[in-house]
PDB file of N, CA, C and O in Angstrom:
ATOM      1  N   MET A   1      12.526   3.773 -12.839  1.00  0.00           N
ATOM      2  CA  MET A   1      12.526   2.848 -11.738  1.00  0.00           C
ATOM      3  C   MET A   1      11.529   3.292 -10.659  1.00  0.00           C
ATOM      4  O   MET A   1      10.790   2.466 -10.138  1.00  0.00           O
ATOM      5  N   LEU A   2      11.552   4.588 -10.348  1.00  0.00           N
ATOM      6  CA  LEU A   2      10.618   5.086  -9.338  1.00  0.00           C
ATOM      7  C   LEU A   2       9.171   4.947  -9.798  1.00  0.00           C
ATOM      8  O   LEU A   2       8.298   4.585  -9.003  1.00  0.00           O
ATOM      9  N   GLU A   3       8.935   5.240 -11.083  1.00  0.00           N
ATOM     10  CA  GLU A   3       7.572   5.104 -11.603  1.00  0.00           C
ATOM     11  C   GLU A   3       7.075   3.666 -11.463  1.00  0.00           C
ATOM     12  O   GLU A   3       5.926   3.432 -11.080  1.00  0.00           O
ATOM     13  N   ASN A   4       7.934   2.714 -11.773  1.00  0.00           N
ATOM     14  CA  ASN A   4       7.554   1.303 -11.650  1.00  0.00           C
ATOM     15  C   ASN A   4       7.278   0.931 -10.201  1.00  0.00           C
ATOM     16  O   ASN A   4       6.334   0.175  -9.920  1.00  0.00           O
ATOM     17  N   ALA A   5       8.075   1.437  -9.291  1.00  0.00           N
ATOM     18  CA  ALA A   5       7.864   1.148  -7.877  1.00  0.00           C
ATOM     19  C   ALA A   5       6.528   1.717  -7.407  1.00  0.00           C
ATOM     20  O   ALA A   5       5.798   1.057  -6.641  1.00  0.00           O
ATOM     21  N   ILE A   6       6.187   2.914  -7.872  1.00  0.00           N
ATOM     22  CA  ILE A   6       4.902   3.521  -7.504  1.00  0.00           C
ATOM     23  C   ILE A   6       3.749   2.683  -8.041  1.00  0.00           C
ATOM     24  O   ILE A   6       2.782   2.404  -7.311  1.00  0.00           O
ATOM     25  N   ILE A   7       3.860   2.256  -9.270  1.00  0.00           N
ATOM     26  CA  ILE A   7       2.810   1.423  -9.870  1.00  0.00           C
ATOM     27  C   ILE A   7       2.646   0.126  -9.092  1.00  0.00           C
ATOM     28  O   ILE A   7       1.523  -0.311  -8.809  1.00  0.00           O
ATOM     29  N   GLN A   8       3.758  -0.503  -8.735  1.00  0.00           N
ATOM     30  CA  GLN A   8       3.684  -1.756  -7.974  1.00  0.00           C
ATOM     31  C   GLN A   8       3.053  -1.546  -6.600  1.00  0.00           C
ATOM     32  O   GLN A   8       2.263  -2.382  -6.140  1.00  0.00           O
ATOM     33  N   GLU A   9       3.398  -0.460  -5.941  1.00  0.00           N
ATOM     34  CA  GLU A   9       2.785  -0.155  -4.646  1.00  0.00           C
ATOM     35  C   GLU A   9       1.279   0.045  -4.806  1.00  0.00           C
ATOM     36  O   GLU A   9       0.495  -0.448  -4.001  1.00  0.00           O
ATOM     37  N   GLN A  10       0.873   0.763  -5.851  1.00  0.00           N
ATOM     38  CA  GLN A  10      -0.549   1.000  -6.088  1.00  0.00           C
ATOM     39  C   GLN A  10      -1.279  -0.308  -6.402  1.00  0.00           C
ATOM     40  O   GLN A  10      -2.407  -0.517  -5.939  1.00  0.00           O
ATOM     41  N   ASN A  11      -0.651  -1.177  -7.162  1.00  0.00           N
ATOM     42  CA  ASN A  11      -1.243  -2.488  -7.444  1.00  0.00           C
ATOM     43  C   ASN A  11      -1.400  -3.306  -6.169  1.00  0.00           C
ATOM     44  O   ASN A  11      -2.417  -3.978  -5.973  1.00  0.00           O
ATOM     45  N   THR A  12      -0.398  -3.235  -5.324  1.00  0.00           N
ATOM     46  CA  THR A  12      -0.452  -3.957  -4.056  1.00  0.00           C
ATOM     47  C   THR A  12      -1.588  -3.432  -3.183  1.00  0.00           C
ATOM     48  O   THR A  12      -2.302  -4.221  -2.552  1.00  0.00           O
ATOM     49  N   ILE A  13      -1.776  -2.131  -3.167  1.00  0.00           N
ATOM     50  CA  ILE A  13      -2.874  -1.533  -2.405  1.00  0.00           C
ATOM     51  C   ILE A  13      -4.209  -2.088  -2.900  1.00  0.00           C
ATOM     52  O   ILE A  13      -5.070  -2.472  -2.093  1.00  0.00           O
ATOM     53  N   GLN A  14      -4.378  -2.146  -4.214  1.00  0.00           N
ATOM     54  CA  GLN A  14      -5.627  -2.668  -4.770  1.00  0.00           C
ATOM     55  C   GLN A  14      -5.863  -4.124  -4.371  1.00  0.00           C
ATOM     56  O   GLN A  14      -6.986  -4.518  -4.055  1.00  0.00           O
ATOM     57  N   ILE A  15      -4.804  -4.907  -4.369  1.00  0.00           N
ATOM     58  CA  ILE A  15      -4.925  -6.320  -3.983  1.00  0.00           C
ATOM     59  C   ILE A  15      -5.355  -6.431  -2.528  1.00  0.00           C
ATOM     60  O   ILE A  15      -6.285  -7.179  -2.193  1.00  0.00           O
ATOM     61  N   TYR A  16      -4.695  -5.680  -1.643  1.00  0.00           N
ATOM     62  CA  TYR A  16      -5.058  -5.722  -0.228  1.00  0.00           C
ATOM     63  C   TYR A  16      -6.473  -5.203   0.008  1.00  0.00           C
ATOM     64  O   TYR A  16      -7.203  -5.738   0.845  1.00  0.00           O
ATOM     65  N   GLN A  17      -6.884  -4.176  -0.731  1.00  0.00           N
ATOM     66  CA  GLN A  17      -8.246  -3.663  -0.590  1.00  0.00           C
ATOM     67  C   GLN A  17      -9.262  -4.714  -1.001  1.00  0.00           C
ATOM     68  O   GLN A  17     -10.287  -4.890  -0.324  1.00  0.00           O
ATOM     69  N   HIS A  18      -8.964  -5.408  -2.082  1.00  0.00           N
ATOM     70  CA  HIS A  18      -9.868  -6.481  -2.519  1.00  0.00           C
ATOM     71  C   HIS A  18      -9.934  -7.596  -1.481  1.00  0.00           C
ATOM     72  O   HIS A  18     -11.020  -8.083  -1.152  1.00  0.00           O
ATOM     73  N   GLN A  19      -8.781  -7.986  -0.978  1.00  0.00           N
ATOM     74  CA  GLN A  19      -8.757  -9.044   0.040  1.00  0.00           C
ATOM     75  C   GLN A  19      -9.538  -8.624   1.283  1.00  0.00           C
ATOM     76  O   GLN A  19     -10.306  -9.424   1.836  1.00  0.00           O
ATOM     77  N   ALA A  20      -9.357  -7.384   1.723  1.00  0.00           N
ATOM     78  CA  ALA A  20     -10.051  -6.897   2.911  1.00  0.00           C
ATOM     79  C   ALA A  20     -11.559  -6.896   2.699  1.00  0.00           C
ATOM     80  O   ALA A  20     -12.319  -7.162   3.640  1.00  0.00           O
ATOM     81  N   SER A  21     -11.989  -6.624   1.465  1.00  0.00           N
ATOM     82  CA  SER A  21     -13.433  -6.610   1.199  1.00  0.00           C
ATOM     83  C   SER A  21     -14.024  -8.015   1.138  1.00  0.00           C
ATOM     84  O   SER A  21     -15.221  -8.191   1.338  1.00  0.00           O
ATOM     85  N   CYS A  22     -13.192  -9.005   0.874  1.00  0.00           N
ATOM     86  CA  CYS A  22     -13.665 -10.389   0.768  1.00  0.00           C
ATOM     87  C   CYS A  22     -13.625 -11.131   2.097  1.00  0.00           C
ATOM     88  O   CYS A  22     -14.292 -12.158   2.251  1.00  0.00           O
ATOM     89  N   ILE A  23     -12.839 -10.634   3.021  1.00  0.00           N
ATOM     90  CA  ILE A  23     -12.659 -11.312   4.308  1.00  0.00           C
ATOM     91  C   ILE A  23     -13.579 -10.661   5.327  1.00  0.00           C
ATOM     92  O   ILE A  23     -13.627  -9.438   5.451  1.00  0.00           O
ATOM     93  N   HIS A  24     -14.287 -11.473   6.062  1.00  0.00           N
ATOM     94  CA  HIS A  24     -15.255 -10.947   7.021  1.00  0.00           C
ATOM     95  C   HIS A  24     -14.809 -11.173   8.459  1.00  0.00           C
ATOM     96  O   HIS A  24     -15.642 -11.259   9.362  1.00  0.00           O
ATOM     97  N   GLU A  25     -13.518 -11.238   8.650  1.00  0.00           N
ATOM     98  CA  GLU A  25     -12.924 -11.356   9.981  1.00  0.00           C
ATOM     99  C   GLU A  25     -12.339  -9.992  10.344  1.00  0.00           C
ATOM    100  O   GLU A  25     -11.363  -9.551   9.725  1.00  0.00           O
ATOM    101  N   PRO A  26     -12.918  -9.324  11.346  1.00  0.00           N
ATOM    102  CA  PRO A  26     -12.491  -7.953  11.668  1.00  0.00           C
ATOM    103  C   PRO A  26     -11.002  -7.801  11.986  1.00  0.00           C
ATOM    104  O   PRO A  26     -10.389  -6.811  11.571  1.00  0.00           O
ATOM    105  N   ILE A  27     -10.408  -8.745  12.661  1.00  0.00           N
ATOM    106  CA  ILE A  27      -8.991  -8.624  13.014  1.00  0.00           C
ATOM    107  C   ILE A  27      -8.131  -8.669  11.746  1.00  0.00           C
ATOM    108  O   ILE A  27      -7.205  -7.869  11.583  1.00  0.00           O
ATOM    109  N   ILE A  28      -8.450  -9.572  10.852  1.00  0.00           N
ATOM    110  CA  ILE A  28      -7.697  -9.667   9.601  1.00  0.00           C
ATOM    111  C   ILE A  28      -7.925  -8.424   8.752  1.00  0.00           C
ATOM    112  O   ILE A  28      -6.983  -7.896   8.150  1.00  0.00           O
ATOM    113  N   GLN A  29      -9.158  -7.924   8.724  1.00  0.00           N
ATOM    114  CA  GLN A  29      -9.431  -6.683   7.997  1.00  0.00           C
ATOM    115  C   GLN A  29      -8.604  -5.528   8.562  1.00  0.00           C
ATOM    116  O   GLN A  29      -8.066  -4.725   7.810  1.00  0.00           O
ATOM    117  N   ASP A  30      -8.514  -5.462   9.891  1.00  0.00           N
ATOM    118  CA  ASP A  30      -7.716  -4.409  10.528  1.00  0.00           C
ATOM    119  C   ASP A  30      -6.246  -4.503  10.119  1.00  0.00           C
ATOM    120  O   ASP A  30      -5.603  -3.480   9.843  1.00  0.00           O
ATOM    121  N   VAL A  31      -5.722  -5.723  10.091  1.00  0.00           N
ATOM    122  CA  VAL A  31      -4.324  -5.918   9.699  1.00  0.00           C
ATOM    123  C   VAL A  31      -4.122  -5.492   8.244  1.00  0.00           C
ATOM    124  O   VAL A  31      -3.173  -4.763   7.921  1.00  0.00           O
ATOM    125  N   LEU A  32      -5.014  -5.925   7.376  1.00  0.00           N
ATOM    126  CA  LEU A  32      -4.906  -5.554   5.962  1.00  0.00           C
ATOM    127  C   LEU A  32      -5.032  -4.047   5.777  1.00  0.00           C
ATOM    128  O   LEU A  32      -4.284  -3.454   4.993  1.00  0.00           O
ATOM    129  N   ASN A  33      -5.944  -3.429   6.506  1.00  0.00           N
ATOM    130  CA  ASN A  33      -6.098  -1.972   6.397  1.00  0.00           C
ATOM    131  C   ASN A  33      -4.866  -1.245   6.908  1.00  0.00           C
ATOM    132  O   ASN A  33      -4.490  -0.194   6.371  1.00  0.00           O
ATOM    133  N   ARG A  34      -4.205  -1.790   7.917  1.00  0.00           N
ATOM    134  CA  ARG A  34      -2.953  -1.186   8.395  1.00  0.00           C
ATOM    135  C   ARG A  34      -1.856  -1.318   7.339  1.00  0.00           C
ATOM    136  O   ARG A  34      -1.084  -0.391   7.102  1.00  0.00           O
ATOM    137  N   ILE A  35      -1.801  -2.467   6.691  1.00  0.00           N
ATOM    138  CA  ILE A  35      -0.820  -2.675   5.621  1.00  0.00           C
ATOM    139  C   ILE A  35      -1.102  -1.704   4.476  1.00  0.00           C
ATOM    140  O   ILE A  35      -0.168  -1.132   3.891  1.00  0.00           O
ATOM    141  N   ILE A  36      -2.382  -1.490   4.150  1.00  0.00           N
ATOM    142  CA  ILE A  36      -2.759  -0.554   3.095  1.00  0.00           C
ATOM    143  C   ILE A  36      -2.241   0.839   3.430  1.00  0.00           C
ATOM    144  O   ILE A  36      -1.687   1.526   2.567  1.00  0.00           O
ATOM    145  N   LYS A  37      -2.387   1.266   4.671  1.00  0.00           N
ATOM    146  CA  LYS A  37      -1.887   2.586   5.076  1.00  0.00           C
ATOM    147  C   LYS A  37      -0.366   2.671   4.891  1.00  0.00           C
ATOM    148  O   LYS A  37       0.148   3.698   4.452  1.00  0.00           O
ATOM    149  N   ASP A  38       0.334   1.599   5.230  1.00  0.00           N
ATOM    150  CA  ASP A  38       1.790   1.576   5.029  1.00  0.00           C
ATOM    151  C   ASP A  38       2.130   1.692   3.543  1.00  0.00           C
ATOM    152  O   ASP A  38       3.046   2.430   3.162  1.00  0.00           O
ATOM    153  N   GLU A  39       1.403   0.960   2.722  1.00  0.00           N
ATOM    154  CA  GLU A  39       1.654   0.999   1.277  1.00  0.00           C
ATOM    155  C   GLU A  39       1.360   2.396   0.718  1.00  0.00           C
ATOM    156  O   GLU A  39       2.085   2.888  -0.150  1.00  0.00           O
ATOM    157  N   GLN A  40       0.308   3.032   1.213  1.00  0.00           N
ATOM    158  CA  GLN A  40      -0.007   4.396   0.782  1.00  0.00           C
ATOM    159  C   GLN A  40       1.109   5.355   1.157  1.00  0.00           C
ATOM    160  O   GLN A  40       1.450   6.266   0.386  1.00  0.00           O
ATOM    161  N   LEU A  41       1.683   5.164   2.323  1.00  0.00           N
ATOM    162  CA  LEU A  41       2.824   5.983   2.736  1.00  0.00           C
ATOM    163  C   LEU A  41       4.011   5.742   1.808  1.00  0.00           C
ATOM    164  O   LEU A  41       4.696   6.678   1.416  1.00  0.00           O
ATOM    165  N   HIS A  42       4.226   4.505   1.432  1.00  0.00           N
ATOM    166  CA  HIS A  42       5.307   4.192   0.490  1.00  0.00           C
ATOM    167  C   HIS A  42       5.108   4.944  -0.821  1.00  0.00           C
ATOM    168  O   HIS A  42       6.069   5.476  -1.390  1.00  0.00           O
ATOM    169  N   VAL A  43       3.864   4.997  -1.306  1.00  0.00           N
ATOM    170  CA  VAL A  43       3.569   5.725  -2.542  1.00  0.00           C
ATOM    171  C   VAL A  43       3.918   7.196  -2.370  1.00  0.00           C
ATOM    172  O   VAL A  43       4.568   7.795  -3.244  1.00  0.00           O
ATOM    173  N   GLN A  44       3.517   7.776  -1.256  1.00  0.00           N
ATOM    174  CA  GLN A  44       3.816   9.195  -1.009  1.00  0.00           C
ATOM    175  C   GLN A  44       5.330   9.448  -0.988  1.00  0.00           C
ATOM    176  O   GLN A  44       5.803  10.429  -1.566  1.00  0.00           O
ATOM    177  N   ILE A  45       6.060   8.576  -0.332  1.00  0.00           N
ATOM    178  CA  ILE A  45       7.516   8.729  -0.259  1.00  0.00           C
ATOM    179  C   ILE A  45       8.140   8.616  -1.643  1.00  0.00           C
ATOM    180  O   ILE A  45       8.970   9.442  -2.028  1.00  0.00           O
ATOM    181  N   LEU A  46       7.732   7.607  -2.392  1.00  0.00           N
ATOM    182  CA  LEU A  46       8.281   7.417  -3.731  1.00  0.00           C
ATOM    183  C   LEU A  46       7.925   8.579  -4.646  1.00  0.00           C
ATOM    184  O   LEU A  46       8.753   9.023  -5.448  1.00  0.00           O
ATOM    185  N   GLU A  47       6.707   9.092  -4.515  1.00  0.00           N
ATOM    186  CA  GLU A  47       6.317  10.244  -5.328  1.00  0.00           C
ATOM    187  C   GLU A  47       7.147  11.474  -4.974  1.00  0.00           C
ATOM    188  O   GLU A  47       7.504  12.260  -5.861  1.00  0.00           O
ATOM    189  N   SER A  48       7.469  11.638  -3.709  1.00  0.00           N
ATOM    190  CA  SER A  48       8.305  12.780  -3.323  1.00  0.00           C
ATOM    191  C   SER A  48       9.723  12.611  -3.865  1.00  0.00           C
ATOM    192  O   SER A  48      10.337  13.583  -4.306  1.00  0.00           O
ATOM    193  N   PHE A  49      10.233  11.388  -3.861  1.00  0.00           N
ATOM    194  CA  PHE A  49      11.542  11.134  -4.460  1.00  0.00           C
ATOM    195  C   PHE A  49      11.514  11.453  -5.957  1.00  0.00           C
ATOM    196  O   PHE A  49      12.445  12.058  -6.490  1.00  0.00           O
ATOM    197  N   LEU A  50      10.450  11.018  -6.620  1.00  0.00           N
ATOM    198  CA  LEU A  50      10.324  11.254  -8.048  1.00  0.00           C
ATOM    199  C   LEU A  50      10.229  12.749  -8.340  1.00  0.00           C
ATOM    200  O   LEU A  50      10.873  13.252  -9.268  1.00  0.00           O
ATOM    201  N   TYR A  51       9.455  13.460  -7.552  1.00  0.00           N
ATOM    202  CA  TYR A  51       9.338  14.907  -7.725  1.00  0.00           C
ATOM    203  C   TYR A  51      10.706  15.575  -7.545  1.00  0.00           C
ATOM    204  O   TYR A  51      11.101  16.413  -8.361  1.00  0.00           O
ATOM    205  N   GLU A  52      11.394  15.180  -6.494  1.00  0.00           N
ATOM    206  CA  GLU A  52      12.722  15.761  -6.228  1.00  0.00           C
ATOM    207  C   GLU A  52      13.693  15.450  -7.367  1.00  0.00           C
ATOM    208  O   GLU A  52      14.441  16.324  -7.815  1.00  0.00           O
ATOM    209  N   TYR A  53      13.670  14.240  -7.847  1.00  0.00           N
ATOM    210  CA  TYR A  53      14.545  13.843  -8.954  1.00  0.00           C
ATOM    211  C   TYR A  53      14.236  14.675 -10.196  1.00  0.00           C
ATOM    212  O   TYR A  53      15.148  15.219 -10.824  1.00  0.00           O
ATOM    213  N   ASN A  54      12.952  14.776 -10.551  1.00  0.00           N
ATOM    214  CA  ASN A  54      12.560  15.545 -11.738  1.00  0.00           C
ATOM    215  C   ASN A  54      12.897  17.023 -11.568  1.00  0.00           C
ATOM    216  O   ASN A  54      13.327  17.679 -12.516  1.00  0.00           O
ATOM    217  N   HIS A  55      12.697  17.547 -10.372  1.00  0.00           N
ATOM    218  CA  HIS A  55      13.026  18.947 -10.093  1.00  0.00           C
ATOM    219  C   HIS A  55      14.527  19.202 -10.252  1.00  0.00           C
ATOM    220  O   HIS A  55      14.935  20.195 -10.838  1.00  0.00           O
ATOM    221  N   ASN A  56      15.335  18.288  -9.749  1.00  0.00           N
ATOM    222  CA  ASN A  56      16.789  18.416  -9.877  1.00  0.00           C
ATOM    223  C   ASN A  56      17.245  18.320 -11.332  1.00  0.00           C
ATOM    224  O   ASN A  56      18.196  18.987 -11.725  1.00  0.00           O
ATOM    225  N   LEU A  57      16.576  17.506 -12.121  1.00  0.00           N
ATOM    226  CA  LEU A  57      16.910  17.411 -13.544  1.00  0.00           C
ATOM    227  C   LEU A  57      16.663  18.742 -14.244  1.00  0.00           C
ATOM    228  O   LEU A  57      17.473  19.170 -15.059  1.00  0.00           O
ATOM    229  N   GLN A  58      15.568  19.387 -13.893  1.00  0.00           N
ATOM    230  CA  GLN A  58      15.226  20.670 -14.522  1.00  0.00           C
ATOM    231  C   GLN A  58      16.180  21.781 -14.115  1.00  0.00           C
ATOM    232  O   GLN A  58      16.505  22.646 -14.917  1.00  0.00           O
ATOM    233  N   THR A  59      16.625  21.770 -12.882  1.00  0.00           N
ATOM    234  CA  THR A  59      17.510  22.837 -12.414  1.00  0.00           C
ATOM    235  C   THR A  59      18.939  22.637 -12.876  1.00  0.00           C
ATOM    236  O   THR A  59      19.716  23.586 -12.893  1.00  0.00           O
ATOM    237  N   ASP A  60      19.294  21.409 -13.238  1.00  0.00           N
ATOM    238  CA  ASP A  60      20.657  21.143 -13.704  1.00  0.00           C
ATOM    239  C   ASP A  60      20.853  21.508 -15.175  1.00  0.00           C
ATOM    240  O   ASP A  60      21.972  21.534 -15.662  1.00  0.00           O
ATOM    241  N   ILE A  61      19.774  21.779 -15.859  1.00  0.00           N
ATOM    242  CA  ILE A  61      19.875  22.084 -17.301  1.00  0.00           C
ATOM    243  C   ILE A  61      20.314  23.511 -17.513  1.00  0.00           C
ATOM    244  O   ILE A  61      20.098  24.431 -16.871  1.00  0.00           O
TER     245      ILE A  61
END
């Protein structure tokens, strides 16, 4: 589940990056770039959850 969420976040980042490159309105680009930063943070959080989960699986064995 976490892996899928990370993939979806990464796909969303790519979509927003593409949109930002196609739009030539600075305010909209700024908004999209801010959303991209939020999505990148989501990836980091999910990756830390995944790392913690995998680490706990190894220590429970």
